[in-house]
XYZ file of C-alpha atoms in Angstrom:
779
model
C -25.179 14.558 -12.111
C -23.659 17.304 -13.294
C -19.894 18.244 -13.712
C -19.555 21.189 -11.791
C -17.377 19.370 -9.444
C -15.904 16.153 -10.098
C -13.898 16.341 -12.920
C -12.406 19.692 -11.782
C -9.368 20.330 -10.946
C -8.809 22.034 -7.508
C -6.362 22.788 -4.696
C -5.949 19.854 -2.443
C -8.431 22.149 1.000
C -6.274 20.743 3.199
C -2.794 22.076 2.281
C -3.731 25.124 4.258
C -2.678 22.656 7.394
C 0.260 20.879 6.090
C 1.078 23.811 5.257
C 1.915 25.951 7.639
C 2.273 23.230 10.718
C -0.939 23.228 11.256
C -2.222 20.492 11.098
C -2.572 17.251 14.590
C 0.482 14.424 13.767
C 0.159 12.027 16.561
C 3.420 13.394 17.888
C 1.708 16.504 18.965
C -0.460 15.133 21.484
C 0.766 15.424 25.025
C -1.405 14.936 27.852
C -1.116 16.328 31.002
C 0.907 13.305 33.490
C 1.252 11.954 30.265
C 3.999 9.088 30.081
C 7.304 8.014 27.308
C 8.288 4.158 26.735
C 10.337 2.929 24.782
C 11.207 -0.637 24.155
C 14.613 -2.451 24.490
C 14.845 -4.634 21.211
C 17.256 -7.697 19.803
C 20.009 -7.641 18.873
C 20.712 -11.001 16.995
C 17.998 -12.537 14.542
C 17.729 -15.113 15.809
C 18.680 -16.544 19.813
C 16.890 -17.596 21.814
C 15.435 -16.134 25.350
C 16.936 -16.649 28.230
C 16.332 -13.348 30.726
C 15.990 -10.079 30.868
C 17.697 -8.114 33.873
C 15.730 -4.789 34.501
C 16.582 -5.122 37.820
C 19.352 -2.445 37.613
C 16.515 -0.171 34.322
C 14.255 -0.030 37.755
C 15.897 1.599 40.043
C 17.311 4.396 37.739
C 15.067 7.171 39.030
C 11.978 8.672 36.574
C 11.363 4.921 35.639
C 8.165 4.372 36.425
C 7.565 0.561 35.340
C 9.804 -2.043 32.891
C 8.013 -4.884 31.980
C 9.493 -8.022 30.375
C 6.680 -10.962 27.824
C 5.768 -12.127 31.509
C 4.678 -9.151 33.287
C 2.337 -9.137 30.803
C 0.456 -12.770 32.473
C -2.273 -13.318 29.422
C -2.603 -10.673 28.167
C 0.433 -12.206 26.119
C -0.762 -13.953 22.962
C 0.222 -14.023 19.904
C -1.533 -10.432 16.933
C -4.038 -11.710 15.297
C -4.180 -12.617 11.575
C -5.062 -10.218 10.163
C -6.020 -11.625 6.346
C -6.908 -15.562 5.819
C -5.195 -17.129 3.029
C -7.906 -17.124 0.701
C -9.710 -20.126 -0.800
C -8.290 -21.355 -3.463
C -7.881 -25.366 -3.746
C -4.573 -26.877 -1.998
C -2.940 -24.057 -0.289
C -1.349 -24.932 2.167
C -0.722 -22.029 5.104
C 1.054 -22.133 8.516
C -0.242 -19.278 10.283
C 2.716 -17.833 12.461
C 2.190 -14.338 13.820
C 4.176 -11.405 15.349
C 3.591 -11.284 20.009
C 3.446 -8.296 22.204
C 7.373 -8.741 24.031
C 9.187 -11.605 22.958
C 9.621 -14.678 25.702
C 11.605 -17.568 24.421
C 13.248 -16.704 21.251
C 13.351 -13.657 19.104
C 13.375 -14.212 15.356
C 14.620 -11.030 13.947
C 16.516 -8.001 15.045
C 14.189 -5.353 16.194
C 12.567 -7.319 17.970
C 10.747 -5.440 21.197
C 11.683 -7.448 24.102
C 10.881 -5.426 27.002
C 8.681 -2.201 27.684
C 10.702 0.605 29.542
C 7.943 3.712 31.367
C 9.589 6.491 32.582
C 9.047 10.131 32.953
C 10.570 11.604 29.392
C 12.131 9.757 26.195
C 15.212 10.630 27.729
C 14.717 8.960 31.063
C 13.398 5.251 28.677
C 16.557 5.752 26.775
C 18.498 5.736 29.684
C 16.772 2.896 31.298
C 16.287 0.852 28.431
C 20.030 1.334 28.408
C 20.452 -0.038 31.918
C 19.006 -3.405 30.206
C 20.679 -6.848 30.294
C 18.639 -9.810 28.195
C 20.029 -13.004 28.276
C 20.110 -14.411 24.971
C 21.844 -17.077 23.537
C 22.163 -16.760 19.898
C 21.459 -19.396 17.566
C 22.031 -19.167 12.898
C 20.222 -17.049 11.428
C 18.217 -17.912 8.356
C 18.437 -15.208 5.723
C 18.897 -16.970 2.041
C 15.347 -17.652 0.972
C 16.111 -21.506 -0.673
C 18.948 -22.061 1.364
C 16.112 -21.661 4.057
C 13.967 -24.580 2.883
C 16.456 -27.233 3.279
C 16.237 -29.338 5.003
C 19.471 -29.520 7.398
C 18.326 -25.568 7.759
C 17.569 -23.553 11.071
C 13.806 -23.112 11.398
C 12.603 -20.060 12.524
C 10.027 -21.754 14.623
C 10.424 -25.190 15.926
C 7.340 -26.372 16.471
C 6.837 -26.250 12.533
C 9.116 -29.221 10.404
C 10.443 -26.936 8.666
C 10.805 -22.545 7.024
C 7.465 -23.098 4.829
C 5.086 -20.439 5.098
C 3.138 -20.755 3.213
C 2.253 -23.217 -0.825
C -0.435 -21.822 -3.582
C -0.913 -24.013 -6.658
C -2.293 -21.709 -9.777
C -2.802 -21.822 -13.479
C -4.980 -22.172 -16.169
C -5.076 -24.355 -19.025
C -2.018 -26.597 -20.293
C 1.323 -25.007 -20.188
C 2.756 -27.884 -20.801
C 0.641 -28.332 -23.605
C 1.979 -25.062 -25.308
C 5.449 -25.321 -24.885
C 4.937 -28.462 -27.367
C 3.417 -25.745 -29.703
C 5.998 -22.989 -28.940
C 8.394 -21.265 -31.742
C 9.667 -19.447 -28.910
C 10.879 -20.209 -25.285
C 12.497 -18.066 -22.743
C 12.940 -19.044 -19.662
C 15.039 -16.597 -16.428
C 15.462 -16.076 -12.945
C 14.563 -12.824 -11.550
C 14.611 -11.524 -8.696
C 12.663 -8.092 -6.863
C 14.995 -7.644 -3.484
C 14.292 -6.303 0.215
C 13.081 -2.600 0.478
C 12.031 -0.852 3.518
C 7.967 2.606 2.482
C 9.964 5.253 4.682
C 8.141 7.202 5.126
C 7.832 10.995 7.106
C 6.345 9.773 9.656
C 7.270 7.209 11.121
C 4.827 5.545 13.754
C 2.733 6.519 17.159
C 0.539 6.237 19.428
C -0.453 7.314 22.395
C -2.295 5.677 24.784
C -4.794 7.461 27.443
C -7.217 5.132 30.010
C -9.642 7.031 31.727
C -10.701 4.880 35.065
C -13.463 6.998 35.771
C -14.822 7.118 32.282
C -13.504 3.940 32.085
C -12.805 4.929 28.329
C -10.171 4.344 26.602
C -8.811 6.811 24.219
C -5.884 6.511 21.580
C -3.854 8.318 19.036
C -2.135 6.093 16.159
C -0.959 6.485 12.853
C -2.904 3.147 12.111
C -4.273 2.413 8.462
C -7.042 1.043 10.132
C -8.779 2.668 12.685
C -11.897 1.142 12.938
C -10.387 -2.179 12.862
C -7.905 -0.835 15.855
C -10.857 -0.255 17.984
C -12.374 -3.282 17.768
C -9.515 -5.895 18.368
C -8.575 -3.673 21.186
C -11.743 -3.796 22.579
C -11.660 -7.159 22.876
C -7.982 -7.965 24.107
C -8.272 -4.845 27.140
C -11.785 -6.464 27.438
C -13.870 -3.303 27.007
C -16.810 -2.769 24.891
C -15.799 -1.478 20.808
C -17.355 1.886 23.051
C -15.474 2.246 25.676
C -12.470 2.148 23.124
C -12.046 5.285 21.443
C -9.138 5.177 18.421
C -8.239 8.977 16.436
C -5.668 8.189 12.772
C -5.519 12.730 12.842
C -3.197 13.143 10.159
C -0.410 10.798 9.042
C 2.793 11.146 7.615
C 2.737 8.377 4.737
C 1.681 4.812 6.025
C 2.490 3.955 2.441
C 0.762 -0.382 3.347
C 3.027 -0.626 7.013
C 1.302 1.521 8.764
C -1.609 -0.900 7.932
C -0.487 -3.161 9.776
C -2.528 -4.885 12.764
C -1.327 -5.891 14.959
C 1.944 -3.868 16.198
C 3.741 -5.246 19.130
C 3.948 -1.785 20.143
C -0.007 -1.175 19.313
C -1.043 -4.126 21.486
C 1.294 -2.756 24.601
C 0.680 0.892 24.820
C -2.775 0.393 25.861
C -2.618 -2.022 28.190
C 0.423 0.091 30.282
C -2.289 2.898 30.375
C -4.759 0.552 32.188
C -1.614 -0.346 34.038
C -0.826 2.996 35.456
C -3.689 4.730 35.000
C -1.446 7.617 33.354
C -1.329 8.505 29.517
C 1.851 6.777 27.710
C 3.129 8.134 24.546
C 5.559 5.734 22.056
C 6.844 7.274 17.983
C 9.530 5.453 17.264
C 12.601 7.233 15.869
C 14.235 6.357 12.743
C 16.647 3.692 12.865
C 14.008 2.082 15.292
C 11.769 2.325 12.108
C 14.635 0.053 9.297
C 13.936 -2.645 11.915
C 10.194 -2.776 14.076
C 7.687 -1.471 10.868
C 7.858 -3.873 8.146
C 9.653 -4.357 5.159
C 8.198 -5.202 1.862
C 9.792 -7.179 -1.173
C 12.695 -10.156 -1.615
C 10.691 -12.244 -4.810
C 12.924 -14.521 -6.160
C 11.323 -16.512 -9.796
C 12.238 -18.959 -12.556
C 10.058 -17.705 -14.742
C 9.537 -19.009 -18.523
C 7.282 -17.411 -21.531
C 6.761 -19.493 -24.875
C 5.081 -17.643 -28.416
C 3.996 -18.524 -31.468
C 5.587 -17.378 -34.224
C 4.310 -14.050 -34.283
C 5.205 -13.172 -31.366
C 1.603 -13.932 -29.137
C 1.976 -15.761 -25.850
C 1.001 -18.760 -25.552
C 1.832 -19.432 -21.853
C 3.843 -18.364 -18.790
C 5.049 -20.544 -16.452
C 6.122 -19.187 -12.990
C 7.461 -20.925 -9.789
C 8.792 -17.744 -7.584
C 10.080 -17.956 -3.276
C 9.276 -14.753 -1.432
C 9.876 -13.951 1.774
C 7.884 -13.265 4.144
C 10.231 -12.364 7.044
C 9.720 -14.192 10.729
C 6.375 -14.199 10.725
C 3.214 -14.318 8.307
C 0.370 -12.282 9.789
C -0.789 -10.682 6.792
C -1.093 -13.960 5.209
C -0.787 -14.017 1.286
C -1.465 -11.021 0.508
C 1.503 -9.465 -1.331
C 3.174 -13.231 -2.618
C -1.417 -13.141 -4.170
C -0.589 -10.098 -5.740
C 2.850 -11.015 -7.481
C 1.424 -14.033 -8.686
C -1.424 -12.636 -9.740
C -0.744 -9.541 -11.719
C 1.385 -11.412 -13.324
C -0.982 -12.137 -15.895
C -0.834 -8.267 -16.735
C -2.934 -6.433 -19.488
C -1.652 -9.939 -21.562
C -3.937 -12.876 -23.313
C -1.860 -15.800 -21.260
C -3.704 -18.866 -22.448
C -1.805 -20.490 -20.464
C -0.566 -20.351 -17.284
C 0.940 -22.387 -14.160
C 2.008 -19.997 -11.079
C 3.677 -21.652 -8.381
C 5.251 -19.247 -5.138
C 6.319 -20.135 -1.178
C 6.099 -18.697 0.774
C 9.016 -18.732 3.493
C 9.772 -17.448 6.875
C 13.559 -15.681 7.984
C 14.567 -13.895 10.369
C 14.085 -10.949 9.063
C 11.402 -8.135 10.293
C 8.171 -9.261 8.867
C 7.021 -8.594 5.070
C 3.764 -6.750 4.726
C 2.636 -5.167 1.648
C 4.206 -2.244 -0.022
C 2.570 0.282 -2.240
C 1.476 -1.577 -5.080
C 2.103 -4.947 -2.899
C 4.215 -8.130 -4.994
C 2.351 -6.497 -8.088
C 5.447 -5.174 -9.277
C 7.134 -8.490 -8.475
C 4.530 -9.385 -10.649
C 4.756 -7.029 -13.909
C 8.645 -7.019 -13.461
C 8.543 -10.269 -14.020
C 5.664 -10.766 -17.039
C 7.534 -7.360 -19.114
C 11.578 -9.403 -19.001
C 9.913 -11.650 -20.078
C 8.356 -10.301 -23.168
C 11.264 -7.514 -23.493
C 13.345 -11.046 -23.834
C 10.657 -12.591 -25.665
C 10.249 -10.291 -28.245
C 14.015 -10.442 -28.914
C 13.655 -14.311 -28.959
C 11.310 -13.472 -31.574
C 13.037 -10.757 -33.715
C 10.105 -8.144 -32.272
C 10.154 -5.150 -32.441
C 9.256 -4.260 -28.353
C 6.166 -2.164 -28.780
C 4.240 -4.303 -32.081
C 4.901 -7.777 -28.931
C 2.762 -6.000 -26.636
C 0.543 -5.039 -29.251
C -0.395 -8.165 -30.491
C -0.889 -9.257 -27.511
C -3.020 -6.871 -25.877
C -6.434 -7.478 -24.536
C -8.866 -6.186 -26.397
C -11.652 -3.702 -25.768
C -14.853 -6.336 -26.928
C -12.959 -8.553 -24.196
C -14.355 -7.147 -21.310
C -15.300 -8.220 -18.661
C -11.822 -10.887 -18.810
C -11.128 -13.588 -16.543
C -8.189 -14.758 -15.695
C -9.050 -17.145 -14.337
C -7.095 -17.088 -10.665
C -8.303 -16.048 -7.341
C -7.302 -12.703 -6.420
C -6.670 -11.544 -3.328
C -10.042 -10.074 -2.023
C -10.678 -14.313 -2.809
C -12.674 -13.272 -5.765
C -12.035 -14.695 -9.522
C -9.661 -12.159 -11.125
C -11.676 -10.167 -13.394
C -10.977 -7.321 -15.185
C -14.665 -5.487 -15.382
C -13.081 -2.800 -18.218
C -10.137 -1.502 -19.637
C -8.920 -0.087 -23.799
C -5.047 -1.123 -22.995
C -4.335 -0.781 -27.370
C -4.667 3.509 -27.393
C -3.128 3.732 -23.656
C 0.063 2.242 -25.711
C -0.061 4.142 -28.255
C -0.403 7.315 -26.762
C 2.517 6.400 -24.414
C 3.945 4.830 -27.548
C 3.780 8.984 -29.627
C 4.717 11.056 -26.487
C 8.071 9.231 -25.720
C 8.509 9.182 -30.352
C 8.757 5.352 -29.596
C 9.321 5.373 -33.505
C 10.853 8.476 -33.230
C 13.825 6.809 -31.020
C 14.830 4.254 -33.020
C 16.260 6.229 -35.736
C 18.222 9.077 -33.336
C 22.028 8.090 -32.575
C 22.395 6.752 -29.378
C 25.999 6.982 -28.348
C 27.492 9.846 -27.514
C 30.877 8.836 -26.263
C 30.478 8.095 -22.416
C 27.143 8.111 -23.311
C 24.447 6.165 -24.437
C 20.444 6.648 -24.055
C 18.385 3.650 -24.261
C 14.118 3.966 -23.719
C 11.529 1.476 -22.432
C 7.574 0.733 -22.411
C 5.996 -1.295 -20.385
C 2.297 -1.897 -19.537
C 0.497 -2.890 -16.549
C -2.541 -3.053 -15.091
C -3.681 -2.928 -10.800
C -5.986 -4.781 -9.240
C -7.960 -1.811 -6.652
C -10.836 -1.368 -5.256
C -11.789 -4.043 -2.782
C -14.402 -5.059 0.220
C -15.598 -5.128 1.982
C -17.121 -2.107 2.284
C -16.970 1.612 3.919
C -19.910 4.240 4.666
C -20.540 7.510 4.882
C -22.537 10.037 6.909
C -24.049 13.376 5.061
C -25.373 16.005 7.157
C -26.326 19.343 6.606
C -26.434 21.899 10.099
C -28.473 25.329 10.750
C -26.283 27.111 9.809
C -25.974 25.121 6.357
C -21.996 23.871 5.935
C -22.515 20.988 5.921
C -20.478 18.071 7.709
C -19.855 14.488 6.193
C -17.240 11.732 8.170
C -16.871 8.373 6.564
C -14.336 5.799 8.758
C -11.421 4.517 6.014
C -8.805 7.224 6.995
C -6.267 9.600 5.486
C -2.551 9.010 4.963
C -1.827 11.869 2.399
C -4.135 11.350 -0.550
C -6.887 14.201 -0.915
C -9.351 12.120 1.111
C -10.943 16.046 2.865
C -10.810 17.498 -0.986
C -11.941 15.339 -3.250
C -14.587 13.347 -0.949
C -16.060 16.595 -0.467
C -16.571 17.624 -4.520
C -18.214 14.717 -5.056
C -21.300 15.562 -1.837
C -20.995 18.964 -2.709
C -22.039 17.871 -6.259
C -25.224 16.405 -5.706
C -26.282 19.794 -2.694
C -24.672 22.929 -5.214
C -22.246 23.885 -2.238
C -19.022 25.044 -2.814
C -16.082 22.840 -1.847
C -15.359 25.039 0.921
C -17.982 24.049 2.679
C -18.541 20.636 3.148
C -16.001 19.832 6.769
C -15.295 16.013 6.404
C -14.125 13.754 8.762
C -12.368 10.414 8.153
C -10.146 8.236 10.873
C -11.752 8.904 14.337
C -14.153 6.112 15.250
C -15.798 8.423 17.825
C -17.055 10.629 14.273
C -18.194 7.486 12.666
C -18.247 3.485 13.352
C -18.282 1.203 10.216
C -14.978 0.981 7.652
C -11.644 -1.284 7.486
C -9.367 0.951 6.160
C -7.262 3.000 3.914
C -5.267 0.403 1.237
C -4.817 -1.277 -1.967
C -6.230 1.880 -3.274
C -9.530 1.200 -2.251
C -10.789 5.232 -0.718
C -12.651 6.816 -3.638
C -13.795 3.908 -5.144
C -15.274 2.551 -1.901
C -15.522 5.345 0.287
C -15.893 7.996 -2.480
C -18.978 5.284 -4.117
C -20.756 5.600 0.335
C -19.644 9.398 0.111
C -21.878 9.832 -2.960
C -24.434 7.141 -2.272
C -24.953 9.392 0.660
C -25.334 12.890 -0.757
C -28.264 12.287 -2.762
C -29.509 10.735 -0.562
C -29.058 14.029 1.606
C -30.015 15.266 -1.862
C -34.093 14.099 -1.728
C -34.541 15.011 1.424
C -33.763 18.276 0.908
C -35.636 18.355 -1.898
C -38.587 16.978 -0.759
C -37.815 19.357 2.384
C -38.258 22.298 -0.361
C -40.495 20.993 -1.650
C -43.095 20.681 0.801
C -42.316 24.528 1.887
C -43.096 25.833 -1.668
C -45.745 23.919 -2.484
C -44.046 22.771 -5.430
C -42.862 18.795 -7.213
C -39.300 17.803 -6.087
C -38.194 17.851 -10.446
C -38.430 21.290 -10.307
C -36.521 22.956 -7.976
C -33.271 23.185 -8.702
C -30.055 23.691 -5.803
C -27.507 26.140 -6.013
C -25.235 28.250 -4.238
C -26.622 26.348 -0.870
C -30.043 27.252 -1.709
C -33.081 25.111 -3.002
C -35.278 26.885 -6.078
C -37.726 27.250 -8.199
C -36.268 27.991 -11.331
C -37.391 31.045 -12.760
C -39.150 32.610 -9.743
C -37.418 35.468 -8.273
C -37.625 35.293 -4.672
C -38.260 31.763 -4.185
C -35.112 30.257 -2.631
C -34.834 28.965 0.742
C -30.817 28.323 2.380
C -29.948 24.690 3.454
C -29.891 25.642 7.043
C -33.761 26.955 7.335
C -33.849 23.911 5.919
C -32.288 22.104 7.667
C -34.016 23.713 10.765
C -37.320 23.456 9.957
C -36.161 19.679 9.462
C -35.736 19.239 13.308
C -38.284 21.355 15.280
C -38.555 22.387 18.386
C -42.696 22.017 18.548
C -45.076 20.194 16.466
C -43.945 16.516 15.836
C -41.730 14.069 13.240
C -43.814 12.950 11.060
C -44.531 9.075 11.241
C -42.384 7.417 8.609
C -39.777 10.472 8.467
C -36.882 11.328 9.591
C -35.262 14.443 11.709
C -32.883 16.008 10.321
C -31.442 16.759 6.458
C -28.511 13.805 7.568
C -27.812 10.008 5.462
C -25.483 6.960 6.375
C -24.259 4.772 3.925
C -22.505 2.285 2.906
C -21.276 1.035 -0.704
C -19.943 -2.252 -0.531
C -18.170 -3.539 -4.216
C -18.921 -7.254 -5.421
C -15.548 -6.900 -6.014
C -11.881 -5.105 -7.465
C -11.175 -2.662 -9.960
C -9.264 -2.460 -12.478
C -7.328 0.332 -13.229
C -4.153 -0.032 -15.964
C -1.845 2.127 -17.383
C 0.903 2.314 -19.758
C 4.354 4.325 -18.588
C 7.555 4.921 -20.862
C 10.525 6.575 -19.886
C 13.720 7.343 -21.850
C 17.455 7.217 -19.853
C 20.959 8.306 -20.300
C 23.594 5.793 -19.010
C 27.260 7.069 -18.120
C 29.382 4.184 -19.264
C 32.333 5.219 -17.211
C 30.701 5.622 -13.983
C 27.224 3.570 -14.792
C 25.464 6.745 -13.211
C 21.685 6.650 -15.302
C 19.817 10.227 -15.860
C 16.248 9.930 -16.471
C 16.048 12.411 -19.479
C 11.945 11.725 -19.925
C 9.182 10.479 -17.922
C 5.748 9.273 -19.807
C 3.188 7.926 -17.752
C -0.813 7.725 -19.706
C -3.286 5.701 -17.243
C -6.644 4.875 -17.241
C -8.585 4.963 -13.041
C -11.762 4.825 -14.843
C -13.723 8.560 -13.991
C -11.144 10.613 -12.268
C -12.296 13.229 -9.388
C -9.163 15.787 -9.627
C -6.751 15.851 -12.090
C -4.855 17.234 -9.918
C -4.487 15.118 -6.685
C -4.617 12.381 -9.068
C -1.662 13.453 -10.843
C 0.355 14.124 -7.688
C -0.484 10.772 -6.888
C 0.353 8.742 -10.101
C 3.840 12.094 -9.584
C 4.470 10.606 -5.771
C 3.592 6.972 -6.397
C 7.227 7.106 -9.582
C 9.132 8.523 -7.925
C 8.656 6.113 -5.230
C 9.358 3.258 -7.518
C 11.656 4.696 -8.834
C 14.076 5.123 -5.436
C 12.702 1.364 -5.560
C 14.616 0.465 -8.845
C 17.467 1.973 -8.769
C 18.333 3.179 -4.621
C 16.513 1.264 -2.818
C 18.125 -1.560 -0.985
C 18.231 -3.054 3.055
C 21.134 -5.729 2.683
C 22.068 -8.710 5.167
C 24.143 -10.648 5.917
C 24.926 -13.927 6.551
C 24.062 -13.600 10.985
C 20.646 -11.575 9.876
C 21.437 -7.986 10.549
C 20.770 -5.325 8.611
C 24.277 -3.343 7.668
C 22.498 -0.555 6.156
C 19.468 0.863 8.764
C 19.845 4.394 8.009
C 18.999 6.763 6.006
C 23.335 7.652 5.719
C 23.722 4.298 3.806
C 20.007 3.605 2.635
C 20.143 5.666 -0.642
C 16.468 7.297 -0.683
C 15.766 9.696 -3.754
C 15.194 13.282 -3.162
C 13.544 16.171 -5.791
C 16.694 16.320 -8.230
C 16.639 12.196 -9.091
C 12.806 12.670 -10.523
C 12.027 13.534 -13.640
C 9.533 15.659 -14.929
C 6.169 13.761 -15.823
C 4.389 13.905 -18.673
C 0.803 12.320 -18.327
C -2.528 11.636 -19.651
C -4.944 10.543 -18.536
C -7.720 7.990 -20.732
C -11.009 7.262 -18.960
C -12.700 3.662 -19.013
C -15.877 3.825 -16.047
C -15.406 0.968 -14.058
C -18.861 -1.348 -14.943
C -19.264 -1.910 -10.753
C -19.597 0.821 -9.002
C -22.014 4.270 -9.716
C -19.965 6.930 -10.505
C -17.625 3.477 -12.646
C -14.244 5.258 -11.018
C -11.227 2.334 -9.929
C -8.044 3.437 -7.734
C -4.948 4.925 -8.221
C -3.312 5.037 -5.820
C -0.444 3.143 -6.678
C -0.320 3.021 -9.420
C 2.618 5.465 -9.991
C 5.264 3.079 -8.411
C 4.050 -0.415 -9.889
C 5.907 -0.291 -12.572
C 8.606 1.989 -12.818
C 10.970 -1.473 -11.643
C 10.574 -2.885 -15.278
C 10.413 -0.118 -17.771
C 13.596 0.749 -15.619
C 15.052 -2.036 -16.304
C 13.922 -1.994 -20.359
C 15.644 1.236 -19.899
C 18.909 0.613 -18.771
C 18.675 -2.599 -20.437
C 18.509 -0.836 -24.301
C 20.898 1.425 -23.893
C 23.491 -1.217 -23.061
C 22.832 -3.584 -25.906
C 25.362 -3.439 -27.414
C 26.941 -5.101 -24.607
C 24.718 -7.594 -25.136
C 23.587 -7.484 -20.276
C 20.972 -8.655 -19.672
C 19.117 -7.591 -16.254
C 17.619 -9.902 -14.540
C 17.460 -7.951 -10.439
C 15.522 -4.989 -9.010
C 16.979 -2.678 -7.085
C 20.162 -2.319 -9.340
C 22.607 0.283 -8.565
C 24.956 2.392 -10.721
C 27.472 -0.098 -8.882
C 25.198 -3.336 -9.039
C 26.031 -2.478 -13.731
C 28.857 -2.351 -12.724
C 28.713 -5.674 -11.380
C 26.945 -6.780 -14.365
C 28.900 -4.855 -17.126
C 32.169 -7.068 -15.364
C 30.549 -10.500 -14.977
C 29.443 -10.338 -18.629
C 33.288 -8.648 -20.045
C 34.292 -11.812 -18.378
C 32.396 -14.812 -19.806
C 32.549 -13.124 -22.766
C 36.082 -15.378 -24.864
């Protein structure tokens, strides 16, 4: 393949639509006769639901229907378990999935209790205020350790405790490694709760057509095809009767894949009951309670090293908050457990986690999906171990990195894709050295670090990210009579630049411009098979499917042109939308003309051949690819206010072969911005009764443009051997190491105080508390 298009910095084709307000989102759907839905949600984190008085609401003019759990009859049932537990020996897992509307018991604030359907959203919201739920409050389960006490109230009373799962993975002999160690560090580290805070909240429009017996659903989902399949089964329809469209999505980041949200289950059922289209758009406050959360883990971790600073072993025991239900299985804590090993050689590893039910909103993957927790623990342990051994932070990392000739490298634990965690390829040392050079690591050590009330600090961390997991994605490429190319894939999109990157892959093969390829994603009527966009897999899995479909259509084009010109296919070339015989002027035929020839109105298609210039292909990787990188930053800490100013930020990233550097840089920069928010600004605060105290953007602090520095980046390319394009995922890498990096840099700035930073997020207020504690602990 030439590099004419793949690898070029092309601007995103979809941006003109997005920036001029022409892109369609779910809330843009407005159908004749459409009704609107609002939800009564529990004000209590935990309680027995004795009933709901709905009569006043039903009497309000404009209200069409009111539904409670009892209204649903046999349709009421717990949702499916999205990801079953992986095949890890000795695993303990208790499945408890969310329900469409609470019945008998509420288990978190914001859990839906009743749905009101009215002629407008205003009327529906007014009618919600007319509903009177009878809830007997129960003590809430909030703290992770207290939740596991024998006397703790139980979130699910049919279980013996609030333990949702217990998983142990180990390799080597950690106890023996500890006996041999020259140095040992052990700390408790905490990574607290947060939200994705997508710009577009969730939304659903459902439209049942009684005459056609078909259901159309517009949904802000990252997985339209699984949603179609699941809804068809729930509604008693065939999959061909259900069409799910996921149009442009204003940020997904993981929570929009959670299947099935109660609203996704209820809206189509209500549309069928009323024979009218219905719409629900989540408001911002609902988003804090009703869209899934991420994070909240407490780690008790230990690292042992030899006299040269080489890792002998790591032990980590941690608690993971899964919220009120564990619909998404164990993806997040498994990612934490596996990603902790990072870029390093760890001969012995013992990791045990307990997933815990609490009276909080469900926890599911959010950009990074638990990987940042593992990176935070590992990198903090390395910082502490370096100090213990008298080594520089760069040097201890350099001594423990995996070397290029060690790949493929088996980490001997089971990953979230149920396969052994084997790193496919990598070259970590050049990335480390490049990042150190770019940030000026060695020179920084010679600089003055203190200026009045300001102190400078530097940080540098590494990370890996398992990307491109299966099971598969597909693509269909068609050349039309106009000469334009249609590309359809089922993967869906949430702003990653798929319309451009996928077009580049196909245009490369067919000798057309990127603007000549029309890309359709997220519409089950356009492509029937696939999984969804998550886990940094779109470019790896769907991208390779697009590439394969383009190759197959290219073969068909050359064979058709070969017959037309009566020359061998290898004597032809595809350039500028035509097939040519090089060096023979006038011997050209357009792709459109060949497409017409391939779909004749007379004659016969030869046996064993297919009409048209079209191909559908699939790609399913056997295991994940491993992207990697190094982040570094310089911060200035105000010693009076404890505000932190990020003065420089460097990213050296390796995601294999790069399709479009411009899009890649955007992905990484967006991830870093989100990571900065996670590290310094964003934290959900619960009280002891399970009430979320900062459920608004007035109180939940998101970073703005002035908080994000210019990102200085560099790309290294270590192609993956696991797919024809050699690519690895990049969607989450920007966000994963930021918490660990931020903690290290701030701690470095405050090194004269001896303070240790062991928890994230780290607000100015938290920094002030840590400094106070440090002063009080000193004699």
